[in-house]
mmCIF file of C-alpha atoms in Angstrom:
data_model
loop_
_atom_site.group_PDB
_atom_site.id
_atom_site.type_symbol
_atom_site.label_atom_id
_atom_site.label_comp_id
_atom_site.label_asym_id
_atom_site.label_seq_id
_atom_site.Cartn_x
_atom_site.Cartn_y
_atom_site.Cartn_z
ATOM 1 C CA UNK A 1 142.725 222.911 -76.338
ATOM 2 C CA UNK A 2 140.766 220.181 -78.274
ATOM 3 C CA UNK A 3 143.063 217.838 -78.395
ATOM 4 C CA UNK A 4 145.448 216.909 -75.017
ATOM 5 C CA UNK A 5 147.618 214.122 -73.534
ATOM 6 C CA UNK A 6 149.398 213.355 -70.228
ATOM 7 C CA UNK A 7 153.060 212.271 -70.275
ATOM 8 C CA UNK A 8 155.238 211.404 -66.979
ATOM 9 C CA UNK A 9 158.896 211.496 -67.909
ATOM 10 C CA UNK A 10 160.706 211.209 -64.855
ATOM 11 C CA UNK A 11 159.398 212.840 -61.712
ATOM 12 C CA UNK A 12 157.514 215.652 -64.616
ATOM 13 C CA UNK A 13 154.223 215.452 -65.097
ATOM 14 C CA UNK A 14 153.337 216.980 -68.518
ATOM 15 C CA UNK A 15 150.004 218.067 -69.875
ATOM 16 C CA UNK A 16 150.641 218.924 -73.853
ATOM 17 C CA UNK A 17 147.741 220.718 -75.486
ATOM 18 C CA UNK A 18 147.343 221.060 -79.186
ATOM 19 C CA UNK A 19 144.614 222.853 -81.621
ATOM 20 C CA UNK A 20 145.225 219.440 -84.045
ATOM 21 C CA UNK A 21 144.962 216.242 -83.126
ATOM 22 C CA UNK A 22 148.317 214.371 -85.281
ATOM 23 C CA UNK A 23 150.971 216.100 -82.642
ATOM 24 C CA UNK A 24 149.327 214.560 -80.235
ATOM 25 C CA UNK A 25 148.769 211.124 -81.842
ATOM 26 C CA UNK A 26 152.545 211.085 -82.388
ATOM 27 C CA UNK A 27 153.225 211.807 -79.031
ATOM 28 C CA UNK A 28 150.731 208.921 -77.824
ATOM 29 C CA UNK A 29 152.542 206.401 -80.063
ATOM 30 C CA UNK A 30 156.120 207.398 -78.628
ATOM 31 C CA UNK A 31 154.640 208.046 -75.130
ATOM 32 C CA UNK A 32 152.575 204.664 -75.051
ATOM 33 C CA UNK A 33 155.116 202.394 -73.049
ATOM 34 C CA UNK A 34 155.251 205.727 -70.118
ATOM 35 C CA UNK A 35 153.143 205.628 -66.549
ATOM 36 C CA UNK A 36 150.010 207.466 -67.199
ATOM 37 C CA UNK A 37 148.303 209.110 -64.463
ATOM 38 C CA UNK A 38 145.284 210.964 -65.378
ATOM 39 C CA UNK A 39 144.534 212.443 -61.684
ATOM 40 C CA UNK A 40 148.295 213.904 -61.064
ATOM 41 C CA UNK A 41 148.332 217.476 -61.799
ATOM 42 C CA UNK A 42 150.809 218.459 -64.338
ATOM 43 C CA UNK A 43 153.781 220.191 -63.303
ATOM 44 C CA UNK A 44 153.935 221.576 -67.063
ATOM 45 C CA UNK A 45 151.726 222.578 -69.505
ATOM 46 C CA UNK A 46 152.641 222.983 -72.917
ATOM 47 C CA UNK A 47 149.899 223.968 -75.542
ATOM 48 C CA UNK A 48 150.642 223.702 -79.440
ATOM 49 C CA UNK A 49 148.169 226.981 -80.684
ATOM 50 C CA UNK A 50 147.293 228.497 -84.041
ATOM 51 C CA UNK A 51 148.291 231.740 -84.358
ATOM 52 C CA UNK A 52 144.893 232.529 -85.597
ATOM 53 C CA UNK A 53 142.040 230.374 -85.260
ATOM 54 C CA UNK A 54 141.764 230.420 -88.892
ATOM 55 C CA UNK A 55 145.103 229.226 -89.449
ATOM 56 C CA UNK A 56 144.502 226.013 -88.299
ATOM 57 C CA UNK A 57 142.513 225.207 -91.509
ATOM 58 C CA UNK A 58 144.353 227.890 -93.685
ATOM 59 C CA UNK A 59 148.275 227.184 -93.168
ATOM 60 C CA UNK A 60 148.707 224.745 -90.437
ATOM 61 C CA UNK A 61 151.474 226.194 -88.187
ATOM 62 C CA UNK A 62 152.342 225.661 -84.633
ATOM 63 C CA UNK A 63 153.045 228.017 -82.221
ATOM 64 C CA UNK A 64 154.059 226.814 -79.019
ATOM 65 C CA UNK A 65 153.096 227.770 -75.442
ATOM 66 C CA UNK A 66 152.683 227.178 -72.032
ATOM 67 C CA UNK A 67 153.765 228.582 -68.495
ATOM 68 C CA UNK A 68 156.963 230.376 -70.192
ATOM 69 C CA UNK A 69 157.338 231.223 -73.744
ATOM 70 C CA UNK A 70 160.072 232.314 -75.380
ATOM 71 C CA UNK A 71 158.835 235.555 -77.597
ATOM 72 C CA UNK A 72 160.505 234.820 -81.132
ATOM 73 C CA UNK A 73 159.739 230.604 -80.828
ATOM 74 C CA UNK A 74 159.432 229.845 -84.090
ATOM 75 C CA UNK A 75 156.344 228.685 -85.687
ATOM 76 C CA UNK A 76 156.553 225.329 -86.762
ATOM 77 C CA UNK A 77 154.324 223.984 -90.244
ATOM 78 C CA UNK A 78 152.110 221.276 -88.932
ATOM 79 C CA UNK A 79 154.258 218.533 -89.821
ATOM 80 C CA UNK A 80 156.566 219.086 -87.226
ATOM 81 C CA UNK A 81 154.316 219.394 -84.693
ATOM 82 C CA UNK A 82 155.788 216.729 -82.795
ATOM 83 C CA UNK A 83 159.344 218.752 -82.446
ATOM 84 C CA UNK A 84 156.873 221.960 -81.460
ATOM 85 C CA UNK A 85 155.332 219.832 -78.647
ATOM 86 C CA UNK A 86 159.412 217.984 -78.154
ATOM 87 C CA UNK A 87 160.712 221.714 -77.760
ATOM 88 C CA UNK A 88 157.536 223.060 -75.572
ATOM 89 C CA UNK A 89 158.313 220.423 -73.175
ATOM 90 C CA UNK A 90 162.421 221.194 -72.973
ATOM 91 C CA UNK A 91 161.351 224.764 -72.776
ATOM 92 C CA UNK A 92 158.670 224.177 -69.998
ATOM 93 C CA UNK A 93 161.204 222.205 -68.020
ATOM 94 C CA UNK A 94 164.605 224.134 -68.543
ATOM 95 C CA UNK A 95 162.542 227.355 -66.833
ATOM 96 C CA UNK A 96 159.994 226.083 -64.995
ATOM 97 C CA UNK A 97 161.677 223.511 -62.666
ATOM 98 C CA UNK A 98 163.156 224.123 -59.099
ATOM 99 C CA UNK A 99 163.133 220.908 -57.388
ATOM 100 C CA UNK A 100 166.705 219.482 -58.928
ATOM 101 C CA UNK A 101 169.196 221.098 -60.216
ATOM 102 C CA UNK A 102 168.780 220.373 -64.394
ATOM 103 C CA UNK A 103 171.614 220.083 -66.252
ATOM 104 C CA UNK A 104 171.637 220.070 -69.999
ATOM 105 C CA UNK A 105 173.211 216.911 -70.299
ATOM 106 C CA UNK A 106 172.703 213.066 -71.066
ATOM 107 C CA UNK A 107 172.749 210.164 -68.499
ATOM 108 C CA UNK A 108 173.449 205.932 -68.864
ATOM 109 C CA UNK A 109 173.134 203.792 -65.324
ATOM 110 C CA UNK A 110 174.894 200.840 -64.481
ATOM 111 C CA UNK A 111 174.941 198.917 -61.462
ATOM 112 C CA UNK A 112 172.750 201.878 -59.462
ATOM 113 C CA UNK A 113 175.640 204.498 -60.817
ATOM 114 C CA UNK A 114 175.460 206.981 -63.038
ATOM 115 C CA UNK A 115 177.614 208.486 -66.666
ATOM 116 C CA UNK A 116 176.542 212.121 -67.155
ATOM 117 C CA UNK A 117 177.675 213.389 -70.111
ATOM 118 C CA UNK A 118 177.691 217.227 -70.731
ATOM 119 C CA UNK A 119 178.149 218.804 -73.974
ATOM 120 C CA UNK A 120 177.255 221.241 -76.641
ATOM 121 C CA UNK A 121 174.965 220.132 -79.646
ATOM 122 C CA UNK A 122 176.734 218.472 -82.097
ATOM 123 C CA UNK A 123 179.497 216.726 -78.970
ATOM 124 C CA UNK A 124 177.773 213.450 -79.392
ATOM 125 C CA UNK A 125 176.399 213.430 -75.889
ATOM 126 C CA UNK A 126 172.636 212.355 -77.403
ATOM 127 C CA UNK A 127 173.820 209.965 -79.853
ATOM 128 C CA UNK A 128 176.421 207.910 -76.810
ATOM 129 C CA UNK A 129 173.625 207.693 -74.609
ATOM 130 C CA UNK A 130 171.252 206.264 -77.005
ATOM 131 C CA UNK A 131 174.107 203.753 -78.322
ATOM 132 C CA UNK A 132 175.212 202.718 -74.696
ATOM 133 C CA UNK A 133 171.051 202.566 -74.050
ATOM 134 C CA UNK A 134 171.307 199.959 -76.654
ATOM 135 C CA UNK A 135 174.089 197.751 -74.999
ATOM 136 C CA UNK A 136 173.831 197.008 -71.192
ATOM 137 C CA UNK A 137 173.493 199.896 -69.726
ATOM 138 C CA UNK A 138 169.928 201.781 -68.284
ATOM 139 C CA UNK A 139 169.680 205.068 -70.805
ATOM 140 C CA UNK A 140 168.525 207.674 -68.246
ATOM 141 C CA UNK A 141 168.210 210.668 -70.679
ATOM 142 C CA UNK A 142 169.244 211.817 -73.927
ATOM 143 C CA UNK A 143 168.750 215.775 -73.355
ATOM 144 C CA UNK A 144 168.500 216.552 -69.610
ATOM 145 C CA UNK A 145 169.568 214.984 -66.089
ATOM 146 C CA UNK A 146 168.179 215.969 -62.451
ATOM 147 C CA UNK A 147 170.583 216.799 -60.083
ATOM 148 C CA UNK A 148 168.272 215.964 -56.378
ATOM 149 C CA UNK A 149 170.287 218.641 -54.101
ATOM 150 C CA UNK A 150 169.344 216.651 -50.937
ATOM 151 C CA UNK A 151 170.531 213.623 -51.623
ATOM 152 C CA UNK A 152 173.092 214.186 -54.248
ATOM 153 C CA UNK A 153 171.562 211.338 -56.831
ATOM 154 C CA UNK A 154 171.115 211.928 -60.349
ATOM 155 C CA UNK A 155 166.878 211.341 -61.642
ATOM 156 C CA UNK A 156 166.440 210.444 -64.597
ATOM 157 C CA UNK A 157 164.314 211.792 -67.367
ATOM 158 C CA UNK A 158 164.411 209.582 -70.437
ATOM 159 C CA UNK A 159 162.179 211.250 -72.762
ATOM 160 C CA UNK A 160 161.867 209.668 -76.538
ATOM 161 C CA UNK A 161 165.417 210.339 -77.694
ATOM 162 C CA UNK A 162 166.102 212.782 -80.206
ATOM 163 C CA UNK A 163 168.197 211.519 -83.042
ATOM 164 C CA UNK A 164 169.580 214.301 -85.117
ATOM 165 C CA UNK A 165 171.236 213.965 -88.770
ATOM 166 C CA UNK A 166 174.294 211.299 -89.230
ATOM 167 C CA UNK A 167 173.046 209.442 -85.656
ATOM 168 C CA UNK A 168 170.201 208.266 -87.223
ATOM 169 C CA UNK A 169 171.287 205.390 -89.107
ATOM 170 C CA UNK A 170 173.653 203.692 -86.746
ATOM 171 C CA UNK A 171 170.869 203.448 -84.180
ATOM 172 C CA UNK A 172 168.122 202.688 -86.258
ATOM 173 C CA UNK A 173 170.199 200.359 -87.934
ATOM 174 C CA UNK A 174 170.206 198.253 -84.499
ATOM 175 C CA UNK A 175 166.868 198.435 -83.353
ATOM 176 C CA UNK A 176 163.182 197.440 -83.787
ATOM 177 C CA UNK A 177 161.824 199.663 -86.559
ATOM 178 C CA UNK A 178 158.444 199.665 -83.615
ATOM 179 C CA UNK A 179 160.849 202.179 -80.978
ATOM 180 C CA UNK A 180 161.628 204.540 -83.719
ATOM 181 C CA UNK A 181 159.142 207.384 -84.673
ATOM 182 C CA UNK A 182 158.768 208.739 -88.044
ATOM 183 C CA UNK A 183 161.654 210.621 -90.139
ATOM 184 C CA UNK A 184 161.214 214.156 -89.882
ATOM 185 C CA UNK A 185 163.475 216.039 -92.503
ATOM 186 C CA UNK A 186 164.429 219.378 -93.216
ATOM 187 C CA UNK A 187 163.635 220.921 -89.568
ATOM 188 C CA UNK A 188 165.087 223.820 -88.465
ATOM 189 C CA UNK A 189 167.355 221.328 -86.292
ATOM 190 C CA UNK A 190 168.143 219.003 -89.445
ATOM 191 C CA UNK A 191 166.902 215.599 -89.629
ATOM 192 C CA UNK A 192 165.181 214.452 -86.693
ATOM 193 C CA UNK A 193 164.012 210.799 -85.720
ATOM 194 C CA UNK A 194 162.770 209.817 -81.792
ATOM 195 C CA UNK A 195 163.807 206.506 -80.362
ATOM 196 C CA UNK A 196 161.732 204.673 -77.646
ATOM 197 C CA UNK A 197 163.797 204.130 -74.882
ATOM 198 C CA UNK A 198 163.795 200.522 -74.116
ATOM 199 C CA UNK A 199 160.693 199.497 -71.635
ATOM 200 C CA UNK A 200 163.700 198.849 -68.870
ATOM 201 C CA UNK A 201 164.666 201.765 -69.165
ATOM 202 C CA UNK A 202 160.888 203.409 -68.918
ATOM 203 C CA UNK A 203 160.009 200.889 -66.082
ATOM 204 C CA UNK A 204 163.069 202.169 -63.716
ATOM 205 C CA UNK A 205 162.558 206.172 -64.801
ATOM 206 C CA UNK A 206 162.274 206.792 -61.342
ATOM 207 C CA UNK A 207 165.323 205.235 -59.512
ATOM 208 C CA UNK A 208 167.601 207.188 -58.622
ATOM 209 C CA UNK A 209 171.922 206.352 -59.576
ATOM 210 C CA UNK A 210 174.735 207.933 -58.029
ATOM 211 C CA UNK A 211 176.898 209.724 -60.260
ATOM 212 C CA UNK A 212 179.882 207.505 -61.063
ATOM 213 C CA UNK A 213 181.567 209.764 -63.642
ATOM 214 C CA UNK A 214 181.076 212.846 -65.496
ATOM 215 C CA UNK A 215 182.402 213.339 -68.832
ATOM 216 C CA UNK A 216 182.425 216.254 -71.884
ATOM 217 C CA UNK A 217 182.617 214.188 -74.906
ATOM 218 C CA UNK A 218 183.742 215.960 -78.248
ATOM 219 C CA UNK A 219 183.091 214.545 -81.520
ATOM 220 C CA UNK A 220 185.786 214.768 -83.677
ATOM 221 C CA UNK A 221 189.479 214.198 -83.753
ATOM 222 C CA UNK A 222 191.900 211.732 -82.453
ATOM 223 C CA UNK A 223 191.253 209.724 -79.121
ATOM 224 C CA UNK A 224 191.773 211.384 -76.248
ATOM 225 C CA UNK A 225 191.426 211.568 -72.567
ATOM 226 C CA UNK A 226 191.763 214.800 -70.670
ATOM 227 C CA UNK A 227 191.391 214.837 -66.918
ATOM 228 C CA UNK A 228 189.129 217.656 -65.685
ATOM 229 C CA UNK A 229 189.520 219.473 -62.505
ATOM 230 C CA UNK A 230 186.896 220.586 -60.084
ATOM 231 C CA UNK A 231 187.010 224.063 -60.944
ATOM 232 C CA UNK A 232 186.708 223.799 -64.716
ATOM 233 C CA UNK A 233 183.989 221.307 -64.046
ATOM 234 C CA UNK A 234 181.847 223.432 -62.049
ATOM 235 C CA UNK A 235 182.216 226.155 -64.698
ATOM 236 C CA UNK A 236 181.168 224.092 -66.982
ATOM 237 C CA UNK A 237 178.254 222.865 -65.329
ATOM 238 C CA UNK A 238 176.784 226.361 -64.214
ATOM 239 C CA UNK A 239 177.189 226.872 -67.950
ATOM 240 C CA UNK A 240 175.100 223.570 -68.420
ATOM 241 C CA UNK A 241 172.364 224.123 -66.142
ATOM 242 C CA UNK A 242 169.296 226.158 -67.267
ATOM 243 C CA UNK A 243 168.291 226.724 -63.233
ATOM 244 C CA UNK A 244 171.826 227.123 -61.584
ATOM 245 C CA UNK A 245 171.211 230.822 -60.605
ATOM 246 C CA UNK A 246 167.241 230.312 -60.065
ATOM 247 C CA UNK A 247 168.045 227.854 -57.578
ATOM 248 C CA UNK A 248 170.234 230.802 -55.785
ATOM 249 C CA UNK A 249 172.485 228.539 -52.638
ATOM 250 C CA UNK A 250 170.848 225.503 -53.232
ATOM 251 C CA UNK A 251 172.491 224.984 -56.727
ATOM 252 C CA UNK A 252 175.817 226.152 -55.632
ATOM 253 C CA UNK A 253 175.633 223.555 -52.806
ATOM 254 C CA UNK A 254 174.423 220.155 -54.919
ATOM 255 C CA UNK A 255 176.980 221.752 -57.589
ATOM 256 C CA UNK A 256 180.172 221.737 -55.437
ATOM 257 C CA UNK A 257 179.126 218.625 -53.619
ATOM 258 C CA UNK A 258 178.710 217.164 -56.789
ATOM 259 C CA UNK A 259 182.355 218.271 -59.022
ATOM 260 C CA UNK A 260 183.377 216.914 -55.814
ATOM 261 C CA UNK A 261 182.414 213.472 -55.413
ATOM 262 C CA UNK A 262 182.509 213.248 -59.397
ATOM 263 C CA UNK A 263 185.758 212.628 -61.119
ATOM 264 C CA UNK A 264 185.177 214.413 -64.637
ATOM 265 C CA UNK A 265 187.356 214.020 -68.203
ATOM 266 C CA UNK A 266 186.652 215.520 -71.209
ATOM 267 C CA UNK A 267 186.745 213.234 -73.857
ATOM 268 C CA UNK A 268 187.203 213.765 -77.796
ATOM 269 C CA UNK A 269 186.548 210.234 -80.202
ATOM 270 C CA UNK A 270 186.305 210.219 -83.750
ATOM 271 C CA UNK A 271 183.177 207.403 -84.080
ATOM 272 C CA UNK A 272 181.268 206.078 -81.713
ATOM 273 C CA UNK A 273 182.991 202.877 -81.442
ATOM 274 C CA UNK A 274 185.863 204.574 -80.328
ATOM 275 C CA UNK A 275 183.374 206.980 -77.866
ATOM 276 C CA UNK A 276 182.125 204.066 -76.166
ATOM 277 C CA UNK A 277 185.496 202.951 -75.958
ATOM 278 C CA UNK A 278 186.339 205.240 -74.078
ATOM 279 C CA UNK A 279 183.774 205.353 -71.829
ATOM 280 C CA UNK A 280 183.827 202.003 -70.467
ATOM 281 C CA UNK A 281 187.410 202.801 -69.685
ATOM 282 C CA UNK A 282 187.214 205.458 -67.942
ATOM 283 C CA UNK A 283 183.822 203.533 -66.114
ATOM 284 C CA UNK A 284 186.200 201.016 -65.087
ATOM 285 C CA UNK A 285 188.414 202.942 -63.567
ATOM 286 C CA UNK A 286 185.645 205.213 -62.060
ATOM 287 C CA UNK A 287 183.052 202.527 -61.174
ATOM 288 C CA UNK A 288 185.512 200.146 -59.090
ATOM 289 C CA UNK T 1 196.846 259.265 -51.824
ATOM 290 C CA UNK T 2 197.151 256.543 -49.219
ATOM 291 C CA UNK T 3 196.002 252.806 -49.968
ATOM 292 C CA UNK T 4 192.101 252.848 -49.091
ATOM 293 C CA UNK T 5 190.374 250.347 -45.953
ATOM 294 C CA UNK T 6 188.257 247.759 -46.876
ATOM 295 C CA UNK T 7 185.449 245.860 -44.831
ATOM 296 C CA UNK T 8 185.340 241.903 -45.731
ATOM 297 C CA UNK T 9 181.604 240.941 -46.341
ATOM 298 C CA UNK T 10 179.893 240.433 -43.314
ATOM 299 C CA UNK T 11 180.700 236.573 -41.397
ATOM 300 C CA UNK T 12 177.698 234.421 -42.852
ATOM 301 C CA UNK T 13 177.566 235.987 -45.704
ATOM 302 C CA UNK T 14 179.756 234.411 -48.031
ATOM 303 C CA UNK T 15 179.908 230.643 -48.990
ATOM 304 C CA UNK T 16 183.378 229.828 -50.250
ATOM 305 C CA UNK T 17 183.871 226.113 -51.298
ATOM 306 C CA UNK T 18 187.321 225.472 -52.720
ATOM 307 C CA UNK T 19 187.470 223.333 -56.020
ATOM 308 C CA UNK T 20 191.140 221.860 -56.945
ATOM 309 C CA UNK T 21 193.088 225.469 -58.362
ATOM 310 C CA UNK T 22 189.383 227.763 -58.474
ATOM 311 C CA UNK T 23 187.542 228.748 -55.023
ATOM 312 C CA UNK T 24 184.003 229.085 -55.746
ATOM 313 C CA UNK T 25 181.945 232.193 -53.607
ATOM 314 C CA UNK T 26 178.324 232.235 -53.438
ATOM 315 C CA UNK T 27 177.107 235.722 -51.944
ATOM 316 C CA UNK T 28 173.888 235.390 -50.283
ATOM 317 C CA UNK T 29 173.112 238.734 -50.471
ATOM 318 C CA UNK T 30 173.699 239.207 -54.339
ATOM 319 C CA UNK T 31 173.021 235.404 -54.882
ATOM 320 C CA UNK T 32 175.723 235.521 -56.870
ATOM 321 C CA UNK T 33 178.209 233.399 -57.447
ATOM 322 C CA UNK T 34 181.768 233.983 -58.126
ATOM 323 C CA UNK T 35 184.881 231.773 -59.451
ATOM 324 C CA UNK T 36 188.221 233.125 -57.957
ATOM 325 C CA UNK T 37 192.330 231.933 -57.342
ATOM 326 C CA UNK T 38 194.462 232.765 -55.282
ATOM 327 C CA UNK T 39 195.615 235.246 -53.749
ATOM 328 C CA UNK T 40 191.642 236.210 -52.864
ATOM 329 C CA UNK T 41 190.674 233.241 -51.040
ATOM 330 C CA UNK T 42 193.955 234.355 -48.875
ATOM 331 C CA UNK T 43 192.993 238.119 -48.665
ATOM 332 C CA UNK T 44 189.503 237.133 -47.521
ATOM 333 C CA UNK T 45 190.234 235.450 -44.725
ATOM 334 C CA UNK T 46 192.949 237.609 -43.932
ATOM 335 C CA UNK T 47 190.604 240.418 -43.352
ATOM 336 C CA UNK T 48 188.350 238.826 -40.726
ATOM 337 C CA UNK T 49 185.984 241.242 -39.426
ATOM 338 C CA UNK T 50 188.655 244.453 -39.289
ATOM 339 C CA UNK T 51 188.759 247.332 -41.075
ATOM 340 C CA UNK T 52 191.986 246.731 -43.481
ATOM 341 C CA UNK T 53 194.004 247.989 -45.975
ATOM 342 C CA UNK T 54 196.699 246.965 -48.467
ATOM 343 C CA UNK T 55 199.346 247.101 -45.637
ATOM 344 C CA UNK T 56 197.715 245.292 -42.940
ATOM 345 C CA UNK T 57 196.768 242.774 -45.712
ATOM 346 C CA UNK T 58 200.518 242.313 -46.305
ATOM 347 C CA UNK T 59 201.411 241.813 -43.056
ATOM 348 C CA UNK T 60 198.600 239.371 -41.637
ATOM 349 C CA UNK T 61 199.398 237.494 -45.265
ATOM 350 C CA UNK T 62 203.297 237.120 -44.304
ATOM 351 C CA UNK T 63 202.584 235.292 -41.398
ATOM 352 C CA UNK T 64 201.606 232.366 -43.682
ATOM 353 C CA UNK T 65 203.371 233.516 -46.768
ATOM 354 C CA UNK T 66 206.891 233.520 -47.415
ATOM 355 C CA UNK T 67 207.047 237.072 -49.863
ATOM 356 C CA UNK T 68 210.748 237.335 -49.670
ATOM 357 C CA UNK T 69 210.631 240.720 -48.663
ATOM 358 C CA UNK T 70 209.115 241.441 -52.041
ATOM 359 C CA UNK T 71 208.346 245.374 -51.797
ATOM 360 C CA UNK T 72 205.849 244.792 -55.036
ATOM 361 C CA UNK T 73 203.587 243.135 -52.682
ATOM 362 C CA UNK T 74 201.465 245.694 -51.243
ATOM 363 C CA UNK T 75 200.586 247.337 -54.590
ATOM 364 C CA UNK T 76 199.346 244.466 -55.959
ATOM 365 C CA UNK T 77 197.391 243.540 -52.972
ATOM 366 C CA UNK T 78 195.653 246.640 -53.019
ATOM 367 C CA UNK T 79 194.631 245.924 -56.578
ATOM 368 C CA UNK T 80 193.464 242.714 -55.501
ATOM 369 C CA UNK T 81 191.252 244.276 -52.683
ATOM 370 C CA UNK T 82 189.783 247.207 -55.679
ATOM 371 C CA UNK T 83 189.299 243.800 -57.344
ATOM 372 C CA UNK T 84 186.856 242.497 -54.467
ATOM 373 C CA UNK T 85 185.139 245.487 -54.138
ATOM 374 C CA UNK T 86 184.058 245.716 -57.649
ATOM 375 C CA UNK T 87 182.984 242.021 -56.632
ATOM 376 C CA UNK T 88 180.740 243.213 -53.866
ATOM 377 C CA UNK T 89 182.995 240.860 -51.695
ATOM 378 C CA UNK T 90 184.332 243.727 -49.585
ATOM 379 C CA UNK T 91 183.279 247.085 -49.172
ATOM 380 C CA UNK T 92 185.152 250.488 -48.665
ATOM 381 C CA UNK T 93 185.351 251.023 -45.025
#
């Protein structure tokens, strides 16, 4: 690869690769407030390739791999290369990691404790996070939270957050136009525009929180607050977690431990206002 | 054709964590894990190590369970235990 860069996000060490050098220049400008560490060995390696060498000067278009590739990834024209790189690393994690449990879901800190919120695309999840990043609480992730099976705690991993379509303005309305990355329309995920996380939140990336309160938020539809039992909530969470059955008895233990010790509500909100609402009622009662 | 025996999974094999109204079961030997209700937490343990079928099931369960002198019982229990066994989570004796 001609062109490379090293990215920490959490405890993941990424090396990204890339046969052009403006995917990588993005990534440095959205990357720049992370620990670098050129001597750690990456724990993933994603490479952004042309499918012929030729190609590269023809018809820019990404192709992305690394350690696991998914045979009918999409190739991506050049000007997304940022999203290639963005879905190479979600890719390289979601198969590739066995030392916490991952669960596709977003995470906020407050006081040492931690919000997980699970969720399809489209529940709000991302968009909550990033808007409760923005107020006083520590945004731990937009995409994907670490589950440590010894201890129970929930890591962190507060890549640049991904906002999609309608979440763009309210954030962007509300922060420095320097955290948010360029506008990238028409992908094959809609419109896409990264946020910086705050440099808080990058500067505590690796303390651990205990989960406080687990929630399935649903956009759409009147207020509401529905208690979750254990039993729904682990189903929901094997569902959520790309390593559940790689990690074989050690995911089934940190799993029931932690449906357990986490009281869990699915939540449905019709704006975010009311979302967040929500939340910090259902943190009150949680966090006491 | 009389009900068949059934061996529970060997002791140590099975994990079973209860979780509110759903028992979860991870099988170390499949690494699999499964989501079940009641009665089959019940019929597990029930077993224990012996060889059983439908109708010792029904009796060991009426020491605990009140079945009224239901005579439906043992048919459905030894649904239940064809039920496991597709599971892995007992075997035919």
């Amino acid at each position: 690869m001609r062109h490379s860069i090293r990215i920490a996000v959490g405890p993941v060490q990424f090396r990204i690769g890339s046969d052009w050098p403006e995917p990588i220049a993005a990534l440095a400008r959205l990357y720049a407030g992370y620990p670098h560490d050129e001597a750690r060995p990456a724990d993933a390696t994603v490479r952004l390739f042309a499918a012929r060498p030729w190609r590269r000067w023809m018809r820019p278009s990404v192709h992305i791999g690394g350690d696991f590739v998914v045979p009918d990834a999409l190739p991506l024209p050049l000007s997304m290369g940022l999203l290639a790189a963005e879905m190479g690393m979600n890719l390289q994690v979601a198969l590739g990691w066995r030392r916490h449990m991952l669960l596709h879901a977003s995470a906020v800190a407050r006081g040492g404790r931690a919000l997980i919120m699970s969720g399809e695309s489209g529940s709000g999840k991302s968009t909550l996070a990033a808007l409760l990043g923005e107020a006083d609480w520590r945004l731990m992730g937009d995409e994907f939270t670490l589950i440590d099976p010894v201890s129970g705690d929930a890591l962190a991993f507060p890549r640049a957050v991904s906002l999609k379509n309608e979440a763009i303005a309210p954030v962007a309305a509300q922060v420095d136009a320097a955290r948010l990355g360029l506008l990238m329309a028409g992908t094959p995920k809609g419109d896409i525009r990264h946020l910086i996380p705050r440099p808080e939140a990058i500067a505590a990336m690796h303390e651990p929180a205990r989960p406080a309160l687990l929630l399935f938020p649903r956009f759409g539809g009147e207020a509401a607050i529905e208690p979750m039992g254990e039993g729904e909530a682990f189903v929901r969470l094997t569902e959520a977690s790309t390593n559940y059955v790689a990690l074989g008895e050690v995911g089934y233990a940190a799993l029931t431990r932690f449906v357990r010790e986490t009281p869990a509500f699915g939540i449905s909100y019709p704006d975010s206002a009311t979302g967040i609402a929500l939340v910090e009622q259902l943190w009150a009662g949680a966090a006491k | 054709m009389p009900d068949p025996y059934y061996r529970a999974a060997p002791s140590g094999a099975l994990r079973i964590e209860p979780l509110g109204e759903l028992t979860a079961i991870f099988d170390r030997r499949s690494m699999q894990t499964h989501l079940v209700v009641s009665p089959m937490p019940e019929i597990l343990h029930a077993m224990g190590a012996d060889d059983c079928d439908a109708a010792t099931v029904a009796v060991r369960l009426a020491e605990s369970f009140d079945f009224g002198g239901a005579e439906e019982v043992q048919p459905i229990l030894a649904e239940r235990l064809s039920e496991l066994a597709a599971m892995g989570l007992v075997a035919r004796a």
